[in-house]
Coordinates of C-alpha atoms in Angstrom, one line a residue:
Chain A
M1 CA -31.2 -34.1 -132.8
K2 CA -33.0 -34.8 -129.5
V3 CA -35.9 -37.1 -129.2
Q4 CA -38.8 -36.8 -126.7
Q5 CA -39.3 -40.0 -124.8
I6 CA -42.3 -40.6 -122.6
S7 CA -41.7 -42.2 -119.2
I8 CA -44.5 -43.7 -117.2
F9 CA -44.5 -44.7 -113.5
I10 CA -46.1 -48.2 -113.1
E11 CA -46.8 -50.1 -110.0
N12 CA -46.1 -53.8 -110.1
Q13 CA -49.7 -54.8 -110.5
A14 CA -51.3 -57.1 -112.8
G15 CA -52.8 -55.4 -115.8
R16 CA -51.1 -52.0 -115.6
L17 CA -49.1 -52.5 -118.8
A18 CA -52.2 -53.6 -120.6
D19 CA -53.9 -50.4 -119.3
V20 CA -51.1 -48.2 -120.8
A21 CA -51.4 -50.1 -124.1
R22 CA -55.2 -49.7 -124.1
C23 CA -55.0 -46.0 -123.6
L24 CA -52.6 -45.5 -126.4
T25 CA -54.5 -47.8 -128.7
E26 CA -57.7 -45.9 -128.1
K27 CA -56.0 -42.7 -129.3
D28 CA -54.3 -44.4 -132.2
V29 CA -50.8 -43.8 -130.8
N30 CA -48.2 -46.0 -132.3
I31 CA -45.2 -47.2 -130.2
R32 CA -42.0 -47.0 -132.1
A33 CA -39.6 -48.4 -129.4
L34 CA -39.9 -49.2 -125.7
S35 CA -38.0 -50.4 -122.7
L36 CA -39.2 -51.4 -119.2
A37 CA -37.0 -50.8 -116.2
D38 CA -38.3 -52.7 -113.3
T39 CA -37.6 -53.1 -109.6
Q40 CA -39.4 -55.3 -107.1
D41 CA -42.1 -52.7 -106.4
F42 CA -42.5 -50.5 -109.5
G43 CA -41.3 -50.0 -113.0
I44 CA -40.7 -47.2 -115.4
L45 CA -41.9 -47.7 -118.9
R46 CA -40.1 -45.7 -121.5
L47 CA -41.6 -45.2 -124.9
I48 CA -40.9 -43.6 -128.2
V49 CA -44.2 -42.9 -129.9
N50 CA -45.4 -41.2 -133.1
D51 CA -47.4 -38.5 -131.2
V52 CA -45.8 -37.5 -127.9
H53 CA -48.4 -34.9 -127.0
K54 CA -51.4 -37.1 -127.7
A55 CA -49.8 -40.0 -125.7
R56 CA -49.0 -37.8 -122.8
V57 CA -52.5 -36.2 -122.6
T58 CA -54.3 -39.5 -122.7
L59 CA -52.1 -41.1 -120.2
E60 CA -52.5 -38.2 -117.8
E61 CA -56.2 -38.3 -118.2
N62 CA -56.0 -41.9 -117.1
N63 CA -54.2 -40.9 -113.9
F64 CA -50.7 -42.1 -114.9
T65 CA -47.7 -40.2 -113.7
V66 CA -45.9 -39.3 -116.9
G67 CA -42.6 -37.6 -117.5
L68 CA -40.9 -36.4 -120.7
T69 CA -37.2 -37.0 -121.1
E70 CA -34.9 -36.0 -123.9
V71 CA -32.9 -38.9 -125.4
I72 CA -31.0 -39.4 -128.7
A73 CA -31.4 -42.1 -131.3
V74 CA -28.4 -43.3 -133.1
K75 CA -28.3 -45.4 -136.3
V76 CA -26.0 -48.4 -135.9
P77 CA -25.0 -50.9 -138.6
D78 CA -26.8 -54.2 -137.9
R79 CA -23.7 -56.4 -137.8
P80 CA -21.2 -57.7 -135.2
G81 CA -19.3 -54.8 -133.7
G82 CA -21.8 -52.2 -134.7
M83 CA -22.8 -51.3 -131.2
A84 CA -19.2 -51.7 -129.9
E85 CA -18.0 -48.9 -132.2
I86 CA -20.4 -46.4 -130.8
L87 CA -19.7 -47.4 -127.2
V88 CA -15.9 -47.1 -127.7
I89 CA -16.4 -43.6 -129.1
L90 CA -18.5 -42.6 -126.1
D91 CA -16.0 -44.1 -123.7
E92 CA -13.1 -42.2 -125.3
C93 CA -15.1 -39.0 -124.9
G94 CA -15.7 -39.8 -121.3
I95 CA -19.4 -39.9 -121.6
N96 CA -21.6 -42.0 -119.3
V97 CA -24.6 -43.8 -120.5
E98 CA -27.5 -43.5 -118.1
Y99 CA -29.5 -46.1 -119.9
M100 CA -30.0 -47.4 -123.4
Y101 CA -32.2 -49.7 -125.4
A102 CA -32.2 -50.8 -129.0
Y103 CA -34.3 -52.2 -131.8
V104 CA -33.8 -53.4 -135.3
D105 CA -36.0 -51.9 -138.0
H106 CA -35.6 -53.4 -141.5
G107 CA -37.6 -50.6 -142.9
F108 CA -34.8 -48.3 -141.9
D109 CA -31.9 -49.3 -144.3
D110 CA -31.4 -52.6 -142.4
N111 CA -29.9 -50.7 -139.5
A112 CA -30.4 -51.0 -135.8
V113 CA -31.4 -47.9 -133.8
I114 CA -30.1 -47.4 -130.3
I115 CA -31.9 -45.0 -127.9
F116 CA -29.5 -43.4 -125.4
R117 CA -30.0 -41.3 -122.3
F118 CA -26.9 -39.4 -121.2
E119 CA -26.3 -37.1 -118.3
N120 CA -25.0 -34.5 -120.7
L121 CA -26.9 -34.8 -123.9
D122 CA -25.2 -31.9 -125.7
K123 CA -21.7 -33.1 -125.0
A124 CA -22.7 -36.6 -126.3
I125 CA -24.2 -35.2 -129.5
Q126 CA -21.0 -33.2 -130.2
C127 CA -18.9 -36.2 -129.6
L128 CA -20.9 -38.5 -131.8
T129 CA -21.2 -36.1 -134.7
E130 CA -17.5 -35.4 -134.6
H131 CA -17.0 -39.1 -135.0
G132 CA -19.4 -39.3 -137.9
V133 CA -22.1 -41.2 -136.2
H134 CA -25.5 -40.8 -137.7
I135 CA -28.0 -39.4 -135.2
V136 CA -31.6 -39.9 -136.2
K137 CA -33.8 -36.9 -136.5
S138 CA -36.9 -37.0 -134.3
Q139 CA -39.3 -36.7 -137.2
D140 CA -37.7 -39.6 -139.0
L141 CA -37.9 -41.7 -135.9
Y142 CA -41.5 -40.9 -135.0
G143 CA -42.6 -41.4 -138.6
M144 CA -40.7 -44.6 -139.3
Chain B
M1 CA -60.3 -9.7 -83.8
L2 CA -62.3 -10.3 -80.7
W3 CA -66.0 -11.1 -80.8
N4 CA -66.8 -11.0 -77.1
E5 CA -64.2 -8.8 -75.6
E6 CA -65.5 -9.0 -72.0
F7 CA -65.3 -12.8 -71.8
E8 CA -62.4 -13.4 -74.1
T9 CA -60.1 -11.1 -72.2
L10 CA -61.4 -11.8 -68.7
P11 CA -58.6 -11.6 -66.1
R12 CA -57.6 -15.2 -65.1
E13 CA -58.8 -14.7 -61.5
A14 CA -62.2 -13.7 -62.6
L15 CA -62.3 -16.4 -65.2
E16 CA -61.4 -19.1 -62.7
A17 CA -64.0 -17.8 -60.3
L18 CA -66.6 -18.0 -63.1
Q19 CA -65.5 -21.5 -64.0
L20 CA -65.8 -22.7 -60.3
K21 CA -69.3 -21.2 -60.0
R22 CA -70.4 -22.8 -63.3
L23 CA -68.7 -26.1 -62.4
R24 CA -70.7 -26.4 -59.2
T25 CA -74.0 -25.7 -60.9
T26 CA -73.2 -28.3 -63.6
C27 CA -72.3 -30.9 -61.0
E28 CA -75.5 -30.2 -59.1
R29 CA -77.5 -30.6 -62.2
V30 CA -76.0 -33.8 -63.4
Y31 CA -76.1 -35.3 -60.0
A32 CA -79.8 -34.5 -59.7
N33 CA -80.8 -35.5 -63.2
V34 CA -78.5 -38.2 -64.7
P35 CA -78.4 -41.6 -62.9
F36 CA -75.1 -42.4 -64.5
Y37 CA -73.4 -39.4 -62.8
R38 CA -75.1 -39.9 -59.5
Q39 CA -73.7 -43.4 -59.4
A40 CA -70.3 -42.4 -60.6
F41 CA -70.1 -39.5 -58.0
D42 CA -71.3 -41.8 -55.2
A43 CA -68.8 -44.5 -56.2
A44 CA -66.0 -41.8 -56.1
G45 CA -67.3 -40.7 -52.7
I46 CA -67.9 -37.1 -53.8
K47 CA -71.0 -34.8 -53.7
P48 CA -71.5 -31.7 -55.7
S49 CA -71.3 -29.6 -52.5
D50 CA -67.7 -31.0 -52.0
I51 CA -66.5 -28.9 -55.0
R52 CA -65.0 -25.9 -53.3
S53 CA -62.1 -25.0 -55.6
L54 CA -61.1 -25.9 -59.2
A55 CA -58.5 -28.3 -57.7
D56 CA -61.4 -30.4 -56.5
L57 CA -62.2 -31.1 -60.2
S58 CA -59.6 -33.9 -60.1
R59 CA -61.6 -35.8 -57.5
L60 CA -64.5 -36.2 -60.0
P61 CA -64.8 -39.4 -62.0
F62 CA -63.9 -39.5 -65.7
T63 CA -66.4 -40.0 -68.5
T64 CA -65.3 -42.1 -71.4
K65 CA -66.5 -42.8 -75.0
Q66 CA -67.5 -46.2 -73.8
D67 CA -69.8 -44.6 -71.2
L68 CA -71.4 -42.6 -74.0
R69 CA -71.9 -45.8 -76.0
D70 CA -73.4 -47.6 -73.0
S71 CA -75.9 -44.7 -72.6
Y72 CA -77.1 -44.9 -76.2
P73 CA -79.0 -43.0 -77.3
Y74 CA -80.3 -40.5 -74.6
G75 CA -79.0 -42.0 -71.3
L76 CA -76.7 -39.0 -70.5
F77 CA -79.2 -36.3 -71.4
C78 CA -79.7 -33.9 -68.5
T79 CA -83.0 -32.2 -69.7
P80 CA -86.3 -33.6 -70.7
M81 CA -86.6 -34.2 -74.5
E82 CA -89.2 -31.3 -74.7
Q83 CA -86.3 -29.0 -74.2
V84 CA -84.0 -30.6 -76.7
V85 CA -84.1 -28.7 -80.0
R86 CA -81.3 -30.5 -81.9
I87 CA -79.7 -33.9 -82.0
H88 CA -76.3 -34.6 -83.5
A89 CA -74.3 -37.8 -83.6
S90 CA -70.6 -38.5 -84.1
S91 CA -69.5 -40.7 -86.9
G92 CA -69.7 -44.2 -85.5
T93 CA -66.7 -46.0 -87.0
T94 CA -67.3 -48.9 -84.7
G95 CA -70.9 -49.9 -83.8
K96 CA -73.5 -47.3 -82.8
P97 CA -72.8 -43.5 -83.0
T98 CA -72.5 -41.3 -80.0
V99 CA -75.6 -39.1 -79.6
V100 CA -75.6 -35.6 -78.3
G101 CA -78.4 -33.1 -77.7
Y102 CA -78.8 -29.3 -77.5
T103 CA -81.3 -27.0 -75.8
R104 CA -82.1 -23.7 -77.5
R105 CA -79.6 -22.1 -75.1
D106 CA -77.0 -24.6 -76.0
I107 CA -77.4 -23.8 -79.7
E108 CA -77.1 -20.1 -78.8
I109 CA -73.9 -20.6 -76.9
W110 CA -72.5 -22.8 -79.7
S111 CA -73.2 -20.1 -82.2
E112 CA -71.6 -17.6 -80.0
L113 CA -68.4 -19.8 -79.7
M114 CA -68.3 -20.3 -83.4
A115 CA -68.7 -16.5 -83.9
R116 CA -65.7 -16.0 -81.7
C117 CA -63.9 -18.6 -83.9
F118 CA -64.6 -16.7 -87.1
S119 CA -63.5 -13.5 -85.5
A120 CA -60.3 -15.1 -84.2
A121 CA -59.6 -16.2 -87.8
G122 CA -60.2 -12.6 -89.0
A123 CA -63.6 -13.2 -90.6
S124 CA -66.5 -10.8 -90.2
R125 CA -69.6 -9.2 -91.7
G126 CA -69.1 -8.8 -95.4
D127 CA -67.2 -12.1 -95.7
I128 CA -68.5 -14.9 -97.9
V129 CA -68.1 -18.1 -96.0
H130 CA -67.9 -21.2 -98.2
N131 CA -68.9 -24.0 -95.7
A132 CA -67.7 -27.3 -97.0
Y133 CA -68.1 -29.2 -93.8
G134 CA -70.7 -31.9 -94.0
Y135 CA -74.2 -30.9 -93.0
G136 CA -76.2 -33.6 -91.1
L137 CA -75.6 -35.6 -88.0
F138 CA -71.9 -34.4 -88.1
T139 CA -71.6 -31.2 -86.1
G140 CA -69.2 -29.5 -88.5
G141 CA -71.6 -28.2 -91.1
L142 CA -74.3 -26.7 -88.9
G143 CA -71.8 -25.6 -86.2
A144 CA -69.8 -23.5 -88.7
H145 CA -73.1 -22.3 -90.4
Y146 CA -74.6 -20.8 -87.3
G147 CA -71.4 -19.1 -86.2
A148 CA -70.8 -17.6 -89.6
E149 CA -74.4 -16.3 -89.7
K150 CA -73.9 -14.9 -86.2
V151 CA -71.0 -12.7 -87.2
G152 CA -73.0 -11.5 -90.1
A153 CA -71.1 -13.2 -92.9
S154 CA -72.9 -14.5 -96.0
V155 CA -72.9 -18.3 -95.7
I156 CA -72.8 -20.7 -98.6
P157 CA -74.1 -24.0 -97.2
M158 CA -72.1 -26.2 -99.6
S159 CA -71.5 -29.3 -97.5
G160 CA -68.9 -31.8 -98.8
G161 CA -68.7 -33.5 -102.2
N162 CA -69.2 -32.4 -105.8
S163 CA -65.8 -30.8 -105.9
K164 CA -65.9 -29.4 -109.4
K165 CA -69.1 -27.5 -108.4
Q166 CA -67.4 -26.3 -105.2
I167 CA -64.6 -24.7 -107.3
M168 CA -67.1 -23.1 -109.6
I169 CA -69.1 -21.7 -106.7
M170 CA -66.0 -20.4 -104.9
K171 CA -64.9 -18.7 -108.1
D172 CA -68.3 -17.3 -109.2
F173 CA -69.7 -16.4 -105.7
G174 CA -66.4 -14.8 -104.6
S175 CA -65.9 -16.9 -101.4
T176 CA -63.5 -15.3 -99.0
V177 CA -63.5 -17.9 -96.2
L178 CA -63.3 -21.6 -96.6
T179 CA -64.4 -24.0 -93.9
A180 CA -63.5 -27.6 -94.5
T181 CA -61.4 -30.5 -93.3
P182 CA -57.8 -29.9 -94.3
S183 CA -57.6 -33.1 -96.4
Y184 CA -60.7 -32.0 -98.3
A185 CA -59.3 -28.5 -98.8
L186 CA -56.2 -30.0 -100.4
H187 CA -58.4 -32.2 -102.5
L188 CA -60.2 -29.1 -103.7
A189 CA -56.9 -27.5 -104.6
E190 CA -56.1 -30.5 -106.6
V191 CA -59.4 -30.4 -108.4
A192 CA -59.0 -26.7 -109.1
E193 CA -55.6 -27.4 -110.7
E194 CA -57.1 -30.1 -112.9
E195 CA -59.8 -27.6 -113.9
G196 CA -57.2 -25.1 -114.8
I197 CA -58.4 -22.6 -112.2
P198 CA -55.4 -21.2 -110.1
M199 CA -56.3 -20.9 -106.5
E200 CA -54.7 -17.5 -106.3
S201 CA -57.3 -16.2 -108.8
L202 CA -60.0 -16.9 -106.2
N203 CA -60.9 -14.4 -103.4
L204 CA -60.1 -16.8 -100.5
K205 CA -58.2 -15.1 -97.7
V206 CA -58.6 -17.5 -94.8
G207 CA -59.4 -21.2 -94.3
I208 CA -60.7 -22.6 -91.0
F209 CA -59.6 -26.3 -91.0
G210 CA -60.6 -28.9 -88.5
A211 CA -62.2 -32.2 -87.7
E212 CA -58.9 -34.0 -88.2
P213 CA -55.5 -33.2 -86.7
W214 CA -53.0 -31.5 -89.0
S215 CA -49.4 -30.5 -88.7
N216 CA -47.6 -27.2 -89.1
A217 CA -46.0 -28.7 -92.2
M218 CA -49.4 -29.2 -93.6
R219 CA -50.2 -25.5 -92.8
Q220 CA -47.4 -24.5 -95.1
E221 CA -48.8 -26.7 -97.8
L222 CA -52.4 -25.5 -97.3
E223 CA -51.3 -21.9 -97.4
A224 CA -49.1 -22.3 -100.4
K225 CA -51.6 -24.3 -102.4
L226 CA -54.8 -22.4 -101.5
D227 CA -53.2 -19.0 -101.2
L228 CA -54.8 -18.2 -97.8
D229 CA -54.2 -18.1 -94.0
A230 CA -54.8 -21.6 -92.6
I231 CA -56.3 -21.6 -89.1
D232 CA -56.7 -24.7 -87.0
I233 CA -60.0 -25.2 -85.2
Y234 CA -60.7 -27.9 -82.7
G235 CA -63.8 -29.5 -81.4
L236 CA -65.7 -32.7 -80.8
S237 CA -69.3 -33.4 -80.9
E238 CA -69.3 -34.8 -77.4
I239 CA -68.2 -31.4 -76.0
I240 CA -70.2 -29.2 -78.3
G241 CA -68.9 -29.7 -81.9
P242 CA -66.4 -27.3 -83.6
G243 CA -65.6 -24.2 -81.5
V244 CA -64.1 -25.7 -78.4
S245 CA -60.8 -24.0 -79.3
I246 CA -59.3 -22.1 -82.2
E247 CA -56.0 -20.5 -83.2
C248 CA -56.0 -16.7 -83.5
I249 CA -54.7 -15.3 -86.8
E250 CA -52.3 -13.0 -84.9
A251 CA -50.2 -15.9 -83.5
K252 CA -51.3 -19.0 -85.3
H253 CA -49.8 -20.8 -82.4
G254 CA -52.0 -22.9 -80.1
M255 CA -55.7 -22.9 -80.0
H256 CA -57.4 -20.7 -77.5
I257 CA -59.8 -22.8 -75.4
M258 CA -63.2 -21.2 -74.7
E259 CA -62.5 -21.5 -71.0
D260 CA -65.6 -19.7 -69.8
H261 CA -67.5 -22.8 -71.1
F262 CA -65.1 -25.6 -71.0
I263 CA -62.5 -26.5 -68.3
A264 CA -59.5 -28.3 -69.8
E265 CA -57.1 -30.6 -67.9
I266 CA -54.1 -32.6 -69.1
I267 CA -53.8 -36.1 -67.6
D268 CA -51.4 -39.0 -67.9
P269 CA -53.3 -41.4 -70.2
E270 CA -52.0 -44.4 -68.3
S271 CA -52.5 -43.4 -64.6
G272 CA -55.3 -40.8 -65.1
E273 CA -53.4 -38.4 -62.8
P274 CA -53.4 -34.7 -63.7
L275 CA -50.0 -33.6 -65.1
P276 CA -48.2 -30.4 -64.1
P277 CA -48.9 -27.3 -66.3
G278 CA -47.2 -27.4 -69.7
E279 CA -46.7 -31.2 -69.8
K280 CA -47.9 -33.3 -72.7
G281 CA -50.7 -35.7 -72.1
E282 CA -54.4 -36.6 -72.7
L283 CA -56.8 -33.7 -72.9
V284 CA -59.9 -33.9 -70.7
F285 CA -62.8 -31.5 -70.8
T286 CA -65.6 -30.6 -68.4
T287 CA -68.4 -28.6 -69.9
V288 CA -69.7 -25.9 -67.5
T289 CA -72.6 -24.3 -69.3
K290 CA -74.2 -27.0 -71.4
E291 CA -77.8 -27.9 -70.5
A292 CA -78.8 -30.9 -72.6
F293 CA -75.6 -32.8 -72.7
P294 CA -73.1 -31.7 -70.0
L295 CA -70.0 -33.9 -69.6
I296 CA -67.8 -34.3 -66.6
R297 CA -64.1 -34.9 -67.2
Y298 CA -64.6 -36.4 -70.6
R299 CA -61.5 -38.2 -71.9
T300 CA -60.9 -36.9 -75.4
R301 CA -58.0 -39.3 -76.1
D302 CA -56.3 -36.4 -77.9
I303 CA -52.7 -35.8 -76.9
T304 CA -51.6 -32.2 -76.5
R305 CA -50.2 -29.7 -74.0
L306 CA -51.5 -26.5 -72.7
I307 CA -49.8 -23.1 -73.2
S308 CA -50.5 -20.6 -70.4
E309 CA -48.2 -17.8 -71.6
P310 CA -50.2 -14.7 -72.6
C311 CA -50.9 -14.3 -76.3
R312 CA -50.4 -11.3 -78.4
C313 CA -54.0 -11.3 -79.5
G314 CA -55.1 -10.3 -76.0
R315 CA -57.2 -13.3 -75.2
T316 CA -56.6 -14.6 -71.7
F317 CA -57.8 -18.1 -72.5
H318 CA -55.1 -20.7 -72.3
R319 CA -54.1 -22.4 -75.6
M320 CA -53.7 -26.0 -76.5
E321 CA -51.1 -27.1 -78.9
K322 CA -52.0 -28.8 -82.1
V323 CA -53.1 -32.3 -81.3
S324 CA -50.1 -34.5 -81.9
G325 CA -51.8 -37.8 -81.7
R326 CA -54.5 -39.8 -80.0
S327 CA -53.9 -41.9 -77.0
D328 CA -55.9 -44.6 -78.6
D329 CA -54.9 -44.0 -82.3
M330 CA -51.3 -44.1 -81.2
L331 CA -49.8 -47.1 -82.9
I332 CA -47.5 -49.3 -80.9
I333 CA -45.2 -50.9 -83.4
R334 CA -42.7 -53.4 -81.9
G335 CA -43.1 -51.6 -78.6
V336 CA -42.5 -48.1 -80.1
N337 CA -45.2 -45.4 -79.8
V338 CA -45.8 -44.1 -83.4
F339 CA -48.0 -41.2 -84.1
P340 CA -49.2 -40.9 -87.7
S341 CA -48.9 -37.1 -87.5
Q342 CA -45.2 -37.5 -86.9
I343 CA -44.8 -39.6 -90.0
E344 CA -46.8 -37.0 -92.0
A345 CA -44.5 -34.2 -90.8
L346 CA -41.5 -36.3 -91.8
L347 CA -42.9 -37.0 -95.3
M348 CA -43.5 -33.3 -95.8
N349 CA -39.8 -32.7 -95.1
V350 CA -38.7 -35.0 -97.9
K351 CA -39.0 -33.1 -101.1
A352 CA -42.3 -31.5 -100.0
I353 CA -44.3 -34.6 -100.7
E354 CA -48.0 -34.0 -100.8
P355 CA -49.7 -35.7 -98.0
H356 CA -51.2 -38.5 -100.0
Y357 CA -49.9 -41.4 -98.0
Q358 CA -51.2 -44.3 -96.0
I359 CA -49.7 -46.1 -93.1
I360 CA -50.3 -49.8 -93.1
V361 CA -49.5 -51.8 -90.0
D362 CA -49.6 -55.6 -90.1
S363 CA -48.0 -58.5 -88.4
K364 CA -46.0 -61.3 -90.0
D365 CA -44.7 -64.2 -87.9
H366 CA -45.7 -62.3 -84.8
M367 CA -43.6 -59.4 -85.8
D368 CA -45.2 -56.0 -86.4
T369 CA -44.6 -54.6 -89.9
L370 CA -44.9 -51.0 -90.9
E371 CA -45.5 -49.9 -94.5
V372 CA -45.8 -46.4 -95.7
Q373 CA -47.4 -46.0 -99.1
V374 CA -46.6 -42.7 -100.9
E375 CA -48.2 -41.6 -104.1
V376 CA -45.8 -40.6 -106.8
N377 CA -47.0 -37.4 -108.5
H378 CA -45.3 -35.6 -111.3
H379 CA -43.2 -33.6 -108.8
L380 CA -41.7 -36.7 -107.4
F381 CA -41.4 -38.7 -110.5
S382 CA -38.1 -39.3 -112.1
D383 CA -37.3 -41.2 -115.3
E384 CA -34.4 -42.8 -113.5
I385 CA -34.9 -45.8 -111.2
R386 CA -32.1 -44.7 -108.8
H387 CA -33.8 -41.4 -108.0
L388 CA -37.0 -43.1 -107.0
Q389 CA -35.1 -45.7 -105.0
N390 CA -33.2 -42.9 -103.3
L391 CA -36.5 -41.3 -102.4
S392 CA -38.0 -44.3 -100.7
A393 CA -34.6 -45.1 -99.1
S394 CA -34.5 -41.6 -97.5
I395 CA -38.0 -41.9 -96.1
Q396 CA -37.1 -45.3 -94.8
K397 CA -34.0 -43.8 -93.1
D398 CA -35.9 -40.9 -91.6
I399 CA -38.4 -43.3 -90.0
K400 CA -35.6 -45.5 -88.8
D401 CA -33.8 -42.5 -87.3
L402 CA -37.0 -41.3 -85.6
Y403 CA -38.3 -44.6 -84.2
G404 CA -35.5 -47.1 -84.5
I405 CA -37.7 -49.4 -86.5
S406 CA -37.4 -50.4 -90.1
C407 CA -40.3 -50.1 -92.5
K408 CA -41.2 -50.6 -96.1
V409 CA -41.8 -47.6 -98.2
S410 CA -43.9 -48.3 -101.3
L411 CA -44.2 -45.8 -104.1
V412 CA -47.7 -46.1 -105.6
E413 CA -49.5 -44.5 -108.5
P414 CA -51.4 -41.3 -108.1
K415 CA -55.0 -41.5 -106.9
T416 CA -54.6 -45.1 -105.7
I417 CA -54.8 -44.3 -102.0
A418 CA -58.5 -44.0 -101.0
R419 CA -59.7 -40.3 -100.7
S420 CA -62.7 -39.5 -98.7
Q421 CA -64.8 -36.4 -99.0
G422 CA -64.6 -36.0 -95.3
K423 CA -61.8 -37.6 -93.3
A424 CA -58.7 -39.1 -94.8
V425 CA -57.9 -42.7 -93.9
R426 CA -54.3 -42.4 -93.0
V427 CA -53.8 -45.6 -91.0
I428 CA -54.8 -49.2 -91.7
D429 CA -54.0 -51.5 -88.8
R430 CA -54.5 -55.0 -90.0
R431 CA -53.2 -56.5 -86.7
K432 CA -56.7 -55.9 -85.2
D433 CA -58.2 -58.2 -87.9
R434 CA -55.8 -60.9 -87.1
A435 CA -56.0 -60.7 -83.4

């Protein structure tokens, strides 16, 4: 149920994002989804990739500080109200979202996928499955 | 462990009598042989024969780093060059280096003092000393080398640099004692980790770290990361090189000064007046046995205090506390005295940050600015912005609490702060460039 997400510490400096992309390209790593959280001085790049281990090794070899975080991916109907339904369910269960990001992949039954980070992942998984929400398996997500 | 029990445990009275006798001889020699000292003594209205007690020392003129520069290269040498068997020079960060000379007897004494240091750190015959101090004009390499040979240890003359090879040699040769600058020692631990060689798999039992000041917090880090006892050694090329003072492994508290060869004083760096025993101030040394390059009341610019309480190791030599700053490296930021070593100690207290940091002082609109850059390694990293922001905020707050000034804390990527094989560049003061 849980998906491994790679997080990378990035100083606000010209060219650093390009450096990350270059490292991953060289090792043939494909980025499935991403989000960039930024502050005035630094940013955290969060990535879902097709090969977590390979991505991590190559980034560390290039002196990036890399962390692994468990997140979950939820399939959401790509129509008005699709995301609202999920958020209402979470709210009713009293579950806080640390952060989230989404993308639409038409190769995936015309659904959107939302990546969630929760403080309590297990509780969130239980709540979502009880309400019939489709949680994407990691191998499906990486291989999409 | 004592190397020279007779001298290292001399009763204070006998020690002071010896100091006085040697001081008088030194004063007579410099007055007769070095024009600089003759002029300085005359200007101060004192003759060598006026020295009747150790208290008279304070009547003698100071010697400064500038005096050494002005006498470049051999102006302060007290013997003809035919008697000088070795020349060293201190790293000249500004302009020309400071040149020092040694007679054969000076080298013998230096070796003896370094032998005492190795013994104080618990090293002896049978130990394998991995000497990663730089060999060359810098006194660290050869100073440690001669001392280690003198105690009968097996010396590996590694010098600095080529860190991967250093790890391989330490592992394969079974090094038991590491001599290096503390920042390079930490760098070696980092390289070993990258190479997948745990430091605890090595045979190292003690590290003798000097040539740059380090804090007790850094001792904990060195001891944990390198799995050894970390011993602080102090010295400066002007006085003799390493071996002026050292911590004993029994107490690891204060460095015993080799007082039968060097007389230490603590003065007020502003007024130049000697301070009462135990007070913190600038350390001043007079060498009393050196032949080629004796120094009278040399102002080290190092800030410390002397400890006169007896030590459990049995040495009667007074101790000096770890150097807490330099009277000239001391940063004055918006009128507040800031010692980089204090900032280092503070960083170590926040989540045990590795000491990869840099202090950048600048001025903007005639206001001093202070920035502390800290490298974010995987121990510090968090996937969540607020954790990282809390980290920099707490450092900011600690500095504000300590000095009452606000600063900017920047989290930077690993390995972006310049590392040097020898000394770490901890402070960049850009105000000087703008002045």
